[in-house]
XYZ file of C-alpha atoms in Angstrom:
676
model
C -33.500 26.776 33.183
C -33.646 24.010 30.522
C -30.951 25.788 28.495
C -28.745 25.835 31.590
C -29.229 22.062 32.152
C -28.476 21.364 28.474
C -25.273 23.483 28.695
C -24.261 21.609 31.852
C -24.739 18.203 30.205
C -22.836 19.271 27.129
C -19.943 20.531 29.281
C -19.930 17.282 31.219
C -19.731 15.281 27.985
C -16.806 17.369 26.758
C -14.998 16.936 30.056
C -15.352 13.160 29.863
C -14.136 13.156 26.243
C -11.108 15.246 27.214
C -10.244 12.984 30.190
C -10.608 9.787 28.084
C -8.492 11.264 25.295
C -5.828 12.237 27.843
C -5.723 8.742 29.290
C -5.603 7.230 25.795
C -2.597 9.244 25.005
C -0.893 8.400 28.328
C -1.553 4.676 27.770
C -1.152 4.156 24.027
C 1.347 6.849 23.106
C 3.422 7.639 26.156
C 3.183 4.194 27.835
C 2.641 5.683 31.298
C -0.916 5.100 32.447
C -2.009 6.895 35.637
C -5.376 5.169 36.262
C -6.405 1.515 36.434
C -8.256 -0.264 33.619
C -11.362 -0.338 35.855
C -11.270 3.442 36.362
C -10.822 3.994 32.587
C -13.736 1.624 31.836
C -15.938 3.558 34.281
C -15.227 6.885 32.530
C -15.949 5.316 29.144
C -19.263 3.782 30.275
C -20.280 7.144 31.784
C -19.692 8.884 28.473
C -21.504 6.084 26.549
C -24.500 6.395 28.852
C -24.577 10.156 28.564
C -24.405 10.062 24.738
C -27.083 7.368 24.664
C -29.458 9.568 26.620
C -28.491 12.630 24.590
C -27.510 11.484 21.025
C -27.283 15.123 19.911
C -24.031 15.322 21.987
C -22.228 12.670 19.912
C -19.336 14.170 17.965
C -17.178 12.513 15.250
C -14.114 12.754 17.483
C -15.789 11.221 20.549
C -13.813 8.233 21.934
C -17.046 6.236 21.713
C -17.017 6.577 17.914
C -13.701 4.746 17.339
C -15.668 1.695 16.376
C -19.030 2.187 14.786
C -21.095 1.645 11.630
C -21.717 -1.324 9.442
C -18.937 -3.303 7.792
C -17.943 -1.784 4.377
C -18.618 -3.711 1.175
C -15.456 -2.290 -0.350
C -12.969 0.557 0.112
C -13.076 3.544 -2.190
C -9.883 4.683 -3.911
C -8.896 8.327 -3.323
C -6.055 10.407 -4.861
C -3.250 11.559 -2.601
C -2.882 15.367 -2.455
C 0.888 14.758 -2.812
C 2.324 11.463 -4.037
C 3.492 9.026 -1.349
C 6.914 8.349 -2.774
C 8.975 5.208 -2.078
C 12.568 5.385 -0.927
C 15.682 4.353 -2.770
C 17.756 1.792 -0.910
C 21.397 1.779 0.163
C 22.784 -1.633 1.081
C 26.385 -0.663 1.779
C 28.486 2.032 3.404
C 29.643 3.207 -0.021
C 26.041 3.686 -1.207
C 25.221 5.684 1.941
C 28.287 7.923 1.380
C 27.341 8.342 -2.291
C 23.899 9.647 -1.194
C 25.640 12.269 0.971
C 27.921 13.230 -1.969
C 24.851 13.798 -4.162
C 23.175 15.922 -1.562
C 26.332 18.044 -1.044
C 26.675 18.577 -4.838
C 23.588 20.773 -4.676
C 24.780 24.402 -4.964
C 24.536 26.153 -1.687
C 23.887 22.989 0.322
C 26.825 23.674 2.661
C 27.110 21.085 5.405
C 23.658 19.428 5.517
C 22.125 18.156 8.789
C 20.339 14.828 8.563
C 17.632 13.198 10.689
C 17.871 9.386 11.075
C 14.812 7.267 12.015
C 14.172 3.560 12.150
C 12.708 2.074 8.964
C 9.522 0.562 10.358
C 8.493 -2.697 8.789
C 4.746 -1.963 8.693
C 2.125 -0.449 6.427
C 2.186 3.187 5.360
C -0.862 5.360 6.144
C -1.799 8.958 5.392
C -4.138 10.839 7.802
C -5.947 14.025 6.795
C -7.149 16.418 9.440
C -9.605 19.205 8.692
C -10.405 21.769 11.359
C -8.258 19.581 13.668
C -10.588 16.571 13.280
C -9.574 13.283 11.534
C -11.335 13.457 8.205
C -9.683 10.628 6.157
C -7.131 7.824 6.308
C -5.617 6.530 3.085
C -3.295 3.590 2.407
C -0.216 4.195 0.240
C -1.758 2.250 -2.675
C 0.261 2.837 -5.854
C 1.681 6.090 -4.463
C -0.790 8.279 -6.358
C -4.022 6.826 -5.053
C -4.865 4.871 -1.906
C -7.756 3.078 -0.279
C -9.931 5.059 2.116
C -9.804 3.069 5.360
C -10.891 5.857 7.695
C -13.297 3.621 9.708
C -10.477 1.149 10.409
C -7.901 3.874 11.270
C -10.318 5.384 13.823
C -10.055 2.174 15.851
C -6.265 2.622 16.379
C -5.915 4.265 19.784
C -2.566 5.931 19.029
C -4.251 7.932 16.216
C -5.807 11.113 17.652
C -9.368 11.720 16.486
C -8.874 15.483 17.235
C -5.640 17.495 17.392
C -4.978 20.059 20.125
C -6.024 23.526 18.911
C -3.561 26.175 17.876
C -0.513 23.991 17.223
C -0.908 23.478 13.443
C -1.035 26.550 11.113
C -4.098 26.787 8.879
C -7.208 24.652 9.209
C -5.857 21.331 7.967
C -2.828 19.131 7.808
C -1.712 15.645 6.721
C 0.175 13.192 8.894
C 1.960 10.264 7.356
C 3.336 7.272 9.227
C 3.413 3.533 9.680
C 0.921 1.133 11.137
C 2.510 -1.860 12.864
C 2.374 -4.408 15.663
C 5.032 -4.748 18.305
C 6.643 -8.178 18.711
C 5.152 -8.515 22.113
C 1.588 -7.692 20.978
C 1.919 -9.927 17.902
C 3.064 -12.889 20.027
C 0.215 -12.417 22.503
C -2.307 -12.204 19.645
C -1.023 -15.399 18.062
C -1.142 -17.149 21.454
C -4.844 -16.250 21.704
C -5.483 -17.532 18.147
C -3.659 -20.728 18.921
C -5.832 -21.355 21.989
C -8.935 -20.627 19.910
C -7.854 -23.057 17.176
C -7.441 -20.269 14.595
C -4.791 -19.965 11.878
C -1.677 -18.172 13.087
C -0.225 -15.129 11.369
C 3.190 -15.460 9.790
C 4.749 -12.170 10.980
C 3.682 -8.759 12.346
C 3.773 -7.013 8.989
C 1.490 -9.536 7.273
C -0.836 -9.431 10.276
C -0.962 -5.649 10.073
C -1.618 -5.556 6.350
C -4.320 -8.219 6.555
C -5.990 -6.364 9.455
C -6.192 -3.035 7.653
C -7.929 -4.803 4.721
C -10.719 -6.125 6.969
C -13.987 -4.506 6.132
C -15.495 -4.678 9.636
C -13.998 -2.028 11.992
C -15.016 -4.048 15.032
C -12.624 -6.841 13.966
C -9.869 -4.262 13.359
C -10.401 -2.805 16.835
C -9.675 -6.222 18.398
C -6.140 -6.272 16.873
C -3.155 -4.568 18.579
C -2.344 -2.026 15.908
C -0.183 1.035 16.620
C 0.638 4.108 14.524
C 3.993 5.854 14.432
C 4.046 9.249 12.659
C 7.065 10.344 10.559
C 5.814 13.199 8.306
C 3.797 16.356 8.925
C 2.455 18.270 5.901
C 0.971 21.706 6.595
C 0.643 24.983 4.760
C 3.963 25.932 6.406
C 5.714 22.760 5.250
C 4.243 23.414 1.735
C 6.323 26.551 1.776
C 9.208 24.355 2.955
C 10.035 26.412 5.988
C 11.516 24.833 9.147
C 12.949 21.391 9.559
C 11.938 17.762 9.683
C 13.289 17.419 13.208
C 11.075 20.303 14.394
C 8.086 18.584 12.721
C 8.786 15.378 14.581
C 8.691 17.313 17.832
C 5.438 18.969 16.844
C 3.928 15.591 15.949
C 4.698 14.446 19.475
C 2.968 17.516 20.877
C -0.036 16.766 18.684
C -0.385 13.410 20.424
C 1.264 11.040 17.943
C 3.862 8.394 18.633
C 7.169 9.062 16.838
C 10.371 7.094 16.718
C 12.085 7.618 20.043
C 15.333 6.502 18.493
C 15.365 9.390 15.949
C 18.721 11.149 15.901
C 20.155 14.286 14.275
C 23.480 13.700 12.498
C 25.734 16.446 11.136
C 28.197 14.165 9.248
C 28.113 11.125 7.117
C 30.457 9.349 9.615
C 27.803 9.844 12.313
C 25.154 8.325 10.023
C 27.267 5.264 9.167
C 28.049 4.702 12.878
C 24.373 5.023 13.782
C 23.451 2.574 10.987
C 25.979 -0.024 12.081
C 25.095 0.333 15.788
C 21.393 -0.414 15.109
C 22.150 -3.224 12.685
C 23.647 -5.048 15.663
C 20.913 -3.876 18.119
C 17.753 -4.307 16.034
C 16.646 -7.339 18.024
C 16.299 -5.084 21.026
C 13.664 -2.923 19.314
C 10.040 -3.554 20.307
C 8.991 -3.594 16.594
C 10.494 -4.967 13.355
C 12.815 -2.642 11.499
C 14.848 -3.462 8.387
C 17.117 -0.406 8.335
C 17.289 3.273 9.112
C 15.854 6.153 7.027
C 18.120 9.150 6.536
C 16.469 12.427 5.586
C 17.844 15.908 4.850
C 16.537 17.908 7.831
C 15.994 21.242 6.085
C 12.572 21.355 4.379
C 13.863 24.102 2.084
C 16.699 21.847 0.936
C 14.253 18.945 0.498
C 12.266 21.103 -1.902
C 15.397 22.077 -3.871
C 16.556 18.477 -4.114
C 13.121 17.297 -5.304
C 12.539 13.737 -6.536
C 13.604 11.508 -9.388
C 11.100 8.929 -10.727
C 9.237 7.835 -7.616
C 12.112 8.441 -5.133
C 12.860 11.639 -3.211
C 16.447 12.798 -3.644
C 16.546 14.055 -0.040
C 16.021 10.705 1.703
C 17.321 7.131 1.507
C 16.673 3.849 3.245
C 19.852 2.349 4.633
C 19.066 -1.372 4.832
C 20.326 -3.801 7.452
C 21.911 -7.036 6.283
C 19.174 -9.720 5.854
C 18.657 -12.197 8.681
C 20.112 -15.549 7.793
C 20.203 -19.094 9.078
C 21.146 -22.651 8.024
C 18.956 -25.658 7.317
C 18.745 -28.722 5.042
C 17.389 -28.696 1.479
C 14.963 -31.613 1.539
C 13.630 -31.314 -2.055
C 13.189 -29.058 -5.087
C 9.713 -28.663 -6.572
C 8.362 -26.612 -9.470
C 5.663 -23.955 -9.339
C 3.772 -22.793 -12.415
C 2.524 -19.211 -12.312
C -0.457 -17.642 -14.117
C 1.770 -16.417 -16.950
C 3.310 -19.884 -17.431
C 6.562 -19.035 -15.633
C 8.060 -22.192 -14.052
C 9.872 -21.431 -10.827
C 11.960 -23.955 -8.764
C 11.135 -23.845 -5.066
C 13.312 -25.171 -2.250
C 11.529 -27.404 0.284
C 13.438 -26.877 3.513
C 13.709 -28.488 6.904
C 11.911 -25.854 9.075
C 14.184 -23.031 10.253
C 13.120 -20.106 12.462
C 14.304 -16.829 11.058
C 13.409 -13.358 12.163
C 10.190 -14.330 13.877
C 9.015 -16.685 11.091
C 9.396 -20.379 10.482
C 10.708 -20.893 6.945
C 9.884 -24.102 5.065
C 10.035 -22.838 1.402
C 12.260 -20.469 -0.465
C 12.546 -19.453 -4.130
C 15.398 -20.776 -6.237
C 14.500 -18.405 -9.060
C 15.663 -20.362 -12.158
C 17.874 -23.145 -13.463
C 20.858 -20.805 -13.837
C 20.616 -19.732 -10.196
C 20.667 -23.381 -9.000
C 23.596 -24.254 -11.294
C 25.638 -21.130 -10.261
C 25.353 -22.042 -6.546
C 25.545 -25.745 -7.239
C 22.586 -26.391 -4.957
C 21.714 -30.079 -4.462
C 19.072 -31.973 -2.539
C 20.453 -32.997 0.876
C 22.842 -30.014 1.110
C 22.947 -27.722 4.083
C 21.920 -24.295 2.732
C 22.039 -20.734 3.969
C 18.679 -19.022 3.883
C 18.149 -15.269 4.057
C 14.994 -13.222 4.272
C 15.565 -10.673 1.519
C 14.231 -7.339 2.707
C 13.469 -9.288 5.916
C 10.398 -10.672 4.123
C 11.103 -12.925 1.141
C 13.172 -16.087 1.916
C 15.902 -17.042 -0.499
C 18.724 -19.617 -0.586
C 22.023 -17.919 -0.953
C 24.614 -20.690 -0.634
C 25.015 -24.424 -0.241
C 27.342 -26.541 1.918
C 27.946 -30.098 0.794
C 27.135 -32.795 3.450
C 30.221 -34.126 5.239
C 30.935 -37.818 5.284
C 28.604 -38.895 2.448
C 28.221 -38.476 -1.263
C 26.228 -35.541 -2.597
C 23.105 -36.109 -4.659
C 23.144 -35.584 -8.390
C 22.924 -32.085 -9.869
C 19.355 -30.822 -10.320
C 18.177 -31.018 -13.920
C 15.508 -28.649 -14.964
C 12.629 -30.669 -16.537
C 11.740 -30.400 -20.200
C 7.987 -30.766 -19.578
C 5.483 -28.816 -17.472
C 4.809 -30.512 -14.108
C 1.145 -29.532 -14.325
C 0.096 -30.396 -17.919
C 3.130 -32.316 -19.297
C 3.487 -29.990 -22.262
C 6.972 -29.020 -23.402
C 8.635 -26.092 -21.603
C 10.184 -23.257 -23.583
C 13.189 -21.108 -22.550
C 13.404 -18.057 -24.896
C 16.821 -17.150 -26.151
C 18.498 -14.678 -23.779
C 16.121 -15.329 -20.872
C 16.704 -17.236 -17.665
C 13.060 -18.333 -17.116
C 11.413 -21.336 -18.592
C 7.715 -21.147 -19.580
C 4.754 -23.437 -20.221
C 3.036 -21.941 -23.225
C -0.105 -24.032 -22.959
C -2.871 -21.593 -22.096
C -5.059 -24.566 -21.018
C -2.543 -25.582 -18.363
C -4.586 -26.035 -15.106
C -2.056 -24.116 -12.994
C -2.184 -21.145 -15.364
C -5.987 -21.218 -15.459
C -6.205 -21.179 -11.680
C -3.587 -18.417 -11.464
C -5.272 -16.195 -14.054
C -8.703 -16.627 -12.477
C -7.380 -15.935 -8.967
C -5.625 -12.781 -10.290
C -8.789 -11.695 -12.073
C -10.835 -12.058 -8.847
C -8.199 -10.450 -6.583
C -8.934 -7.284 -4.701
C -6.717 -5.010 -6.800
C -8.412 -6.275 -9.977
C -12.102 -7.235 -10.151
C -12.419 -7.881 -6.409
C -14.904 -10.830 -6.483
C -15.655 -12.052 -3.003
C -15.954 -15.878 -2.813
C -13.388 -16.581 -5.549
C -10.399 -17.341 -3.374
C -7.821 -19.969 -4.236
C -9.767 -22.938 -2.710
C -13.002 -22.156 -4.538
C -11.155 -21.422 -7.743
C -9.401 -24.869 -7.483
C -12.777 -26.572 -7.000
C -14.473 -24.750 -9.869
C -11.616 -25.497 -12.286
C -11.532 -29.178 -11.210
C -15.303 -29.422 -11.809
C -14.914 -27.973 -15.290
C -17.022 -24.942 -14.483
C -14.209 -22.473 -15.118
C -11.763 -22.705 -18.053
C -10.989 -18.992 -18.345
C -12.055 -15.657 -16.736
C -14.879 -15.175 -19.192
C -16.515 -18.342 -17.803
C -16.946 -16.513 -14.480
C -19.781 -14.506 -16.051
C -21.667 -17.596 -17.149
C -21.884 -19.038 -13.626
C -25.202 -17.321 -12.974
C -26.722 -19.694 -15.534
C -25.226 -22.679 -13.666
C -26.543 -21.923 -10.268
C -28.238 -25.355 -9.944
C -24.854 -27.043 -10.726
C -23.128 -24.893 -8.088
C -25.669 -25.896 -5.459
C -24.831 -29.534 -6.129
C -21.227 -29.036 -5.005
C -20.311 -30.296 -1.578
C -20.487 -27.554 1.125
C -21.918 -24.995 -1.275
C -25.163 -23.682 0.227
C -27.586 -21.180 -1.230
C -26.113 -18.256 0.733
C -22.515 -18.881 -0.413
C -23.588 -19.370 -4.048
C -25.747 -16.243 -4.028
C -22.990 -14.238 -2.430
C -20.587 -15.419 -5.144
C -23.009 -14.620 -7.983
C -23.730 -11.248 -6.434
C -20.022 -10.437 -6.256
C -19.609 -11.469 -9.899
C -22.504 -9.263 -10.942
C -21.026 -6.288 -9.029
C -17.687 -6.754 -10.768
C -19.336 -5.783 -14.028
C -19.347 -2.223 -12.719
C -15.510 -2.071 -12.287
C -13.810 0.565 -14.394
C -11.842 -0.238 -17.523
C -8.467 0.197 -15.728
C -9.394 -2.662 -13.375
C -10.420 -4.888 -16.295
C -7.188 -4.219 -18.140
C -5.040 -4.961 -15.076
C -7.182 -8.129 -14.368
C -6.388 -9.490 -17.860
C -2.920 -10.194 -16.491
C -0.818 -9.062 -19.462
C 2.803 -9.797 -18.663
C 4.671 -6.731 -17.308
C 1.444 -4.663 -17.279
C 0.763 -4.092 -13.608
C -1.889 -1.736 -12.162
C 0.284 1.387 -12.792
C 0.935 0.494 -16.414
C -2.772 -0.343 -16.916
C -3.707 3.151 -15.670
C -1.220 4.755 -18.129
C -2.637 2.726 -21.023
C -6.227 3.666 -20.155
C -5.258 7.300 -19.988
C -3.536 7.048 -23.370
C -6.132 5.071 -25.316
C -9.348 5.145 -23.394
C -10.739 1.924 -24.785
C -9.736 -1.720 -25.448
C -10.232 -1.174 -29.193
C -7.774 1.725 -29.245
C -5.236 -0.256 -27.277
C -5.610 -3.345 -29.468
C -4.840 -1.216 -32.588
C -1.695 0.358 -31.056
C 1.718 -0.543 -32.517
C 4.822 -1.208 -30.496
C 6.289 2.133 -31.594
C 3.146 3.992 -30.491
C 3.153 2.252 -27.099
C 6.763 3.093 -26.515
C 5.945 6.792 -26.797
C 3.995 6.535 -23.509
C 6.016 7.587 -20.434
C 7.197 4.502 -18.440
C 6.261 2.081 -21.237
C 9.432 0.560 -22.661
C 10.141 -2.055 -25.347
C 9.509 -5.025 -23.077
C 6.076 -3.804 -22.016
C 5.150 -2.759 -25.520
C 6.115 -6.183 -26.894
C 4.082 -7.963 -24.196
C 1.004 -5.908 -24.971
C 1.125 -6.353 -28.702
C 1.885 -10.043 -28.386
C -1.093 -10.554 -26.068
C -3.616 -8.947 -28.423
C -2.058 -10.662 -31.478
C -3.338 -14.014 -30.210
C -6.753 -14.963 -31.573
C -7.659 -16.628 -28.247
C -7.094 -13.415 -26.339
C -9.115 -11.334 -28.860
C -11.945 -13.881 -28.479
C -11.699 -13.567 -24.721
C -12.072 -9.744 -24.944
C -15.144 -10.193 -27.193
C -16.729 -12.566 -24.652
C -16.058 -10.062 -21.835
C -17.638 -7.325 -23.868
C -20.756 -9.492 -24.348
C -20.758 -10.161 -20.566
C -21.219 -6.428 -20.033
C -17.818 -5.410 -18.676
C -16.400 -1.908 -19.027
C -13.901 -1.975 -21.899
C -13.691 1.823 -22.235
C -13.279 4.608 -19.721
C -16.429 6.514 -19.052
C -16.573 10.337 -18.941
C -17.118 10.070 -15.163
C -14.016 7.934 -14.762
C -11.957 10.263 -16.924
C -12.962 13.084 -14.608
C -12.372 11.008 -11.510
C -8.861 9.984 -12.631
C -7.896 13.283 -14.271
C -4.591 15.052 -13.574
C -6.301 17.498 -11.259
C -8.178 14.807 -9.325
C -8.341 15.559 -5.574
C -7.054 19.139 -5.953
C -8.935 22.419 -5.302
C -8.460 25.454 -7.483
C -9.371 29.141 -7.343
C -9.335 31.196 -10.648
C -8.851 34.947 -10.521
C -7.844 37.848 -12.680
C -8.210 38.472 -16.401
C -7.203 35.629 -18.705
C -6.177 36.231 -22.343
C -6.700 32.892 -24.019
C -9.888 31.653 -22.266
C -12.686 33.003 -20.199
C -12.607 32.213 -16.481
C -15.614 29.926 -16.968
C -13.808 27.996 -19.685
C -10.857 27.479 -17.310
C -13.141 26.338 -14.514
C -14.835 23.855 -16.812
C -11.443 22.528 -17.940
C -10.358 22.024 -14.331
C -13.550 20.162 -13.490
C -13.278 17.943 -16.577
C -9.822 16.981 -15.418
C -11.024 15.961 -11.979
C -10.380 19.150 -10.074
C -12.722 21.155 -7.852
C -13.112 24.907 -8.186
C -13.642 27.076 -5.141
C -14.612 30.781 -4.968
C -12.399 31.906 -2.116
C -8.815 31.313 -0.967
C -8.353 29.168 2.116
C -5.845 26.633 3.426
C -7.870 23.920 1.678
C -7.063 25.379 -1.756
C -4.156 23.744 -3.608
C -3.690 26.051 -6.643
C -4.531 29.637 -7.556
C -4.726 30.229 -11.316
C -3.930 33.941 -11.633
C -4.424 36.134 -14.688
C -3.664 39.858 -14.788
C -4.979 42.077 -11.985
C -5.525 39.140 -9.630
C -6.510 41.423 -6.694
C -6.263 40.458 -3.038
C -6.536 36.695 -3.632
C -2.903 36.613 -4.821
C -1.550 38.020 -1.537
C -3.727 35.707 0.536
C -2.636 32.711 -1.470
C 1.022 33.607 -0.909
C 0.422 34.005 2.788
C -1.176 30.558 3.028
C 1.392 28.806 0.863
C -1.055 28.005 -1.926
C 0.639 27.064 -5.240
C 0.252 29.846 -7.802
C 0.119 29.325 -11.593
C 0.026 31.982 -14.221
C -1.915 31.372 -17.435
C 1.128 29.917 -19.215
C 1.766 27.395 -16.422
C -1.853 26.336 -16.484
C -1.753 25.843 -20.265
C 1.451 23.758 -19.983
C -0.159 21.525 -17.389
C -3.202 20.700 -19.479
C -1.167 20.376 -22.680
C 1.081 17.656 -21.146
C -1.856 15.858 -19.527
């Protein structure tokens, strides 16, 4: 009898989950609700009450679990199974036609069919499903690794927590797409913030990016985020069968929103016409778009075309012309960056452009101002480059009155009054005083930023205050603040809790891996990607400091400019002293064995080893894989990425082929580890 009651309650819970999921899809994906908000709320409360009385019934994909758990202290970084490549841009009809010519030059390409979709102006996201249940959500990151924001993604109602059974081959898939806010939702959210006296967001994309970085899912759930899917990766797509258009249809069946404006085009003339049409109609879209994306529809042809650098050869972003407007240039000021670069900035009479009020725009350098003959008081044309970054593109002299004098670039730093230097052959001017307050602030802010050492409590306002008070003169001083706690508590509005939180964040940053430290040092031209390459190549700060320019240039993606910047940085006695102080502060200046494994070339991939191998035992191969970050499984399944097959591989070879698992012979395996 009790078993029958338990079965009845379980069935009722599942029925409620299915009904709520159906109504979520009707409301958030298909925009055609069939019940009132009150009726929906009643269903939700009934399921909540049932799960509260019977917690054993709670499942990870239950609608009640979209928001749960404590706020995260930080996001972990996870490798992508396949790189999330960026798209090359086409800004003219000729560049679009050139893309088509390159595709057609592939032997056997025939007359390719293309799929055109809107280029969403949002934030890319990768969703992993295992056994049809959402298992992970990763940001794009650097294309190779992204932040795990699964808890935040679960709050987005247009992301299914469970996929309908039987529609996706195998037991797992990956769905990639864009998180965004519609213009209507963004406006309503800002209206609410205005009424509450909160700071307004600048535009939907910035609001979306900032929301996904929040570490409390409950706050994320309160923001109107939506997800549009544009890529489906399955074991079938790994074999490159079928078409992109068919995958879009399947994504819709799986419960995802896709671009309703997607169109199949069989000629380049159709593509150009479609691009021009939507360039004129983009204001009618419910979301921001800055172009259309053109993709070769055949997955087999996509595989044959492959990728160059970080761009697929089978897709291109056809950009719309930037939005532009006219306003008055009220003044030109100078901004000093953390590397000493002095950039002129236009101070503008406010102009509303593409949903944003523009008051400042970059003027780049002295040559740019001279070329356009831009003068204070002129009417200027302002564009949002990439529909994001404002720039002045032309100047119109005022009518009826004399123009102001030409702008003369100053000879001295506006922050510290030291002489500015413009290296021969360069367009930028620099302040070379490392003690310049603007540079100190910039370097410390960069050091504490989330992509570097991620120190909570060291935002721009606090950095300004600590520099003004003489408590911070460089990044190494951060690690002496614990000994100045009493002095910190004397600062206005700095209570014990805020001081202890700051010191705790500083202490935690000592655990950051070497690659974070190297990026945080802020060496010119050495971003996060270059820092990772250097760590992989040298493993320690000592090894890197000994490297010559010629040695550095042997590293893939490290050219003469980067090599010169690195050697120049470490040639300075002040920088070598800084490194020594950071070492004494307990920071990681070498990559640990665990980090090497975590960041190895096989990181995030699962292998099976089978058959007889001539050069190494199977155990030796397994150990090598694990040391390079990979995982070794015993049996073939859809979750396996690579089968390493020796002679007499047995039935595993056939099963791997059937599931689309990548197959390496011993020679291929050796070449992979030799070039790592």
